[in-house]
Structures are given as C-alpha cells and as structure tokens.
C-alpha cells in the first residue's frame, strides 16, 4: 500500500465527502409528496356560547294559586352542601276534632288541678297526718297564697316594663320579640287585675268555673298548670272546629282573591269565621269582627318582622312555636308536631307573607294566607 502525503490525504477526504452528499440527496420528481402536505391537526377549539343579555324583566304579581300552583318557596341548602327538604305548607287535617268535654265536674277538675300543681311544686303539699277538714283548709290557704303571689307578680312585671321603656327612651337597645310579648301580656293582665281581685275576695270558689268557662278573665300569673293546659286545648279545639265548619267560606276567599294575591278586610262576607280560625272572639257585629281581624293581623305583621330578624323562630321553644302558629291560624297535626316541623310551618308563613303583590298591604296579604290555611288546599 502506497503511503499518501498530507495533501493527497486532504484531497481524497473531500472527494469522499462530496460522494456521500450526492448519495444522500434525492432528486426531485416534480410531484409533491402527499405525506409532506399533511399538517398535524390543531386541537379543536370549543365553540363559544352566545352571550346572553341579562336584562331585568318585569316583576310578576305574587298571586297565590291554591289549586294550580303551590306557594311553597324552594328548598334551602344545609351548611354541609346537601339540600334539605322542608314541608313548606301548613298541615292538612283530615278528621274533624271531637268537641271539648270532660266527664269530671267542676269541683273534681279543681281537685285535680290542685293535685297536679302540688306535684309540680306550685303549691305546698298538706301534712301527711292531716284530716279531711285540715286538708281542705290547707288547700284553700295555698290557693290564696298562689293568687296573692300572682297579683304581686303583676306589680313586679309593671316595674320590668317601666325599665324596658326607660331604656328605649334613653336611646338604648330596642326591645326584643320576647320583651314586646312580655309587655303585651302585662297590659292584658293589668286590665284583668281589678275584676279578678274582687272575685277572689268575694267568692274564691268561683275561680274554677271561670277557668273552665271564661278563661280570658284570668290573669296569666294566676292560672294553675292544669288550667293553662285546659285553656290551650279548648282554644285549639275551637280553631279546628272552625276549620271544618267554615271551610266553604275559606275556599270562597281563595277562589275570589287568588289572582290578586290579597284580601281586603272590608270584602269579607263572614268575618266571624276568620275570627274563629285565628282564635279571636267572634261575637258582635261584622264591623267589630273585621276590626279585630285588622288589629290582630297588624300585630302579627310586626311579629313577623321580629321573627325574621331573630332567625325565623330558631330560638323558640315548642310551646312558643305552637303559640306563634296558633296566632296565625295554623294548628299542627300530631304527625308534624316536632320542633323542626313547627319551624318549617312558621317559615312557610314568613316566606309567603313577605311576597307583596301590587296593591296589597301587610294585613290583606296575610288575610289571604288565612284563607289558604282554612281551605286546606295549599
């Protein structure tokens, strides 16, 4: 093999490079390669949704329709994100109530009330070795003490009411719902004070008869627990009786005024029927019954505002919830008497009464709700 000098080595290296370049170059054929024209497809762009012009629409009248549409508001969500289903309608009663009656005489009822009050610690028990005469004298003395403490409590309430009013007049905190109801109860008790004192001083034995037949004459501080339960039961029974007795009247209210969403008090054909459902006295001429309805629903309107500010009755007890519902003509059924059910029924009233159709006022709006409750078609 002949050895090459450096110049020859460089020459042949360049020749080899040119030869390799020619081998790697393909002559064009004049036709484009279809594979070269293929461009990787772009990722598809999702189509844009057309913009929606958000314009406020006209406000429709909030008319309640008891036979087509339900006035129930939508369900709310619980704090954990789950939907909580609420029974946003007043209870429906299927069977009429039995008339309030008792097999016991008035004296036997009085004895039972005394025994129940003694068991609850309201009255002191008689000595164990006391005879019948001494036991009777002990009960009479205990009742006198109970009535005296009740009358004394009214005076204490007077001072508490004066303190609340003084606080408000000096620019302090406004009264709460409980304080306002306390002041209203005191006002009613003060009006009953003088007649009740005369009855106790002249004929104390007549008090059980008054508790049975004229319970509105007794101050709230002078009612035994058994008498209080009997008064509440009798009032609820009377409301249920009105619910079944005057149902056609309530259906007529809904039929005539469901389109407008409110019922003027002056348009009522039988205001006494509405008074009975609301637990108000139904005696007297029509104009007097209409006046009672207007005043009562006016007080309920103010109470609704306070309930909304204080959590829609979240802090109320079962007894307080039952009282609030009874004032609005709602009588719970035994199947729906738990605290949560009672709050749902109260929330239905608060939510539905808040929607105010054109031309309505708070009283006329709530009067339609009373008609819906009485018609039992909500």
Coordinates of N, CA and C in Angstrom, one line a residue, residues 47-53:
X47 N -66.6 25.5 20.8 CA -67.4 26.7 20.3 C -67.9 27.5 21.5
X48 N -67.8 28.8 21.3 CA -68.2 29.7 22.3 C -69.7 29.9 22.3
X49 N -70.2 29.9 23.6 CA -71.6 30.1 23.8 C -72.0 31.6 23.5
X50 N -73.1 31.7 22.8 CA -73.5 33.1 22.6 C -73.8 33.9 23.9
X51 N -73.4 35.1 23.9 CA -73.6 35.9 25.1 C -75.1 36.2 25.3
X52 N -75.4 36.1 26.6 CA -76.8 36.3 26.9 C -77.0 37.7 27.6
X53 N -77.8 38.5 27.1 CA -78.0 39.8 27.6 C -78.9 39.7 28.9

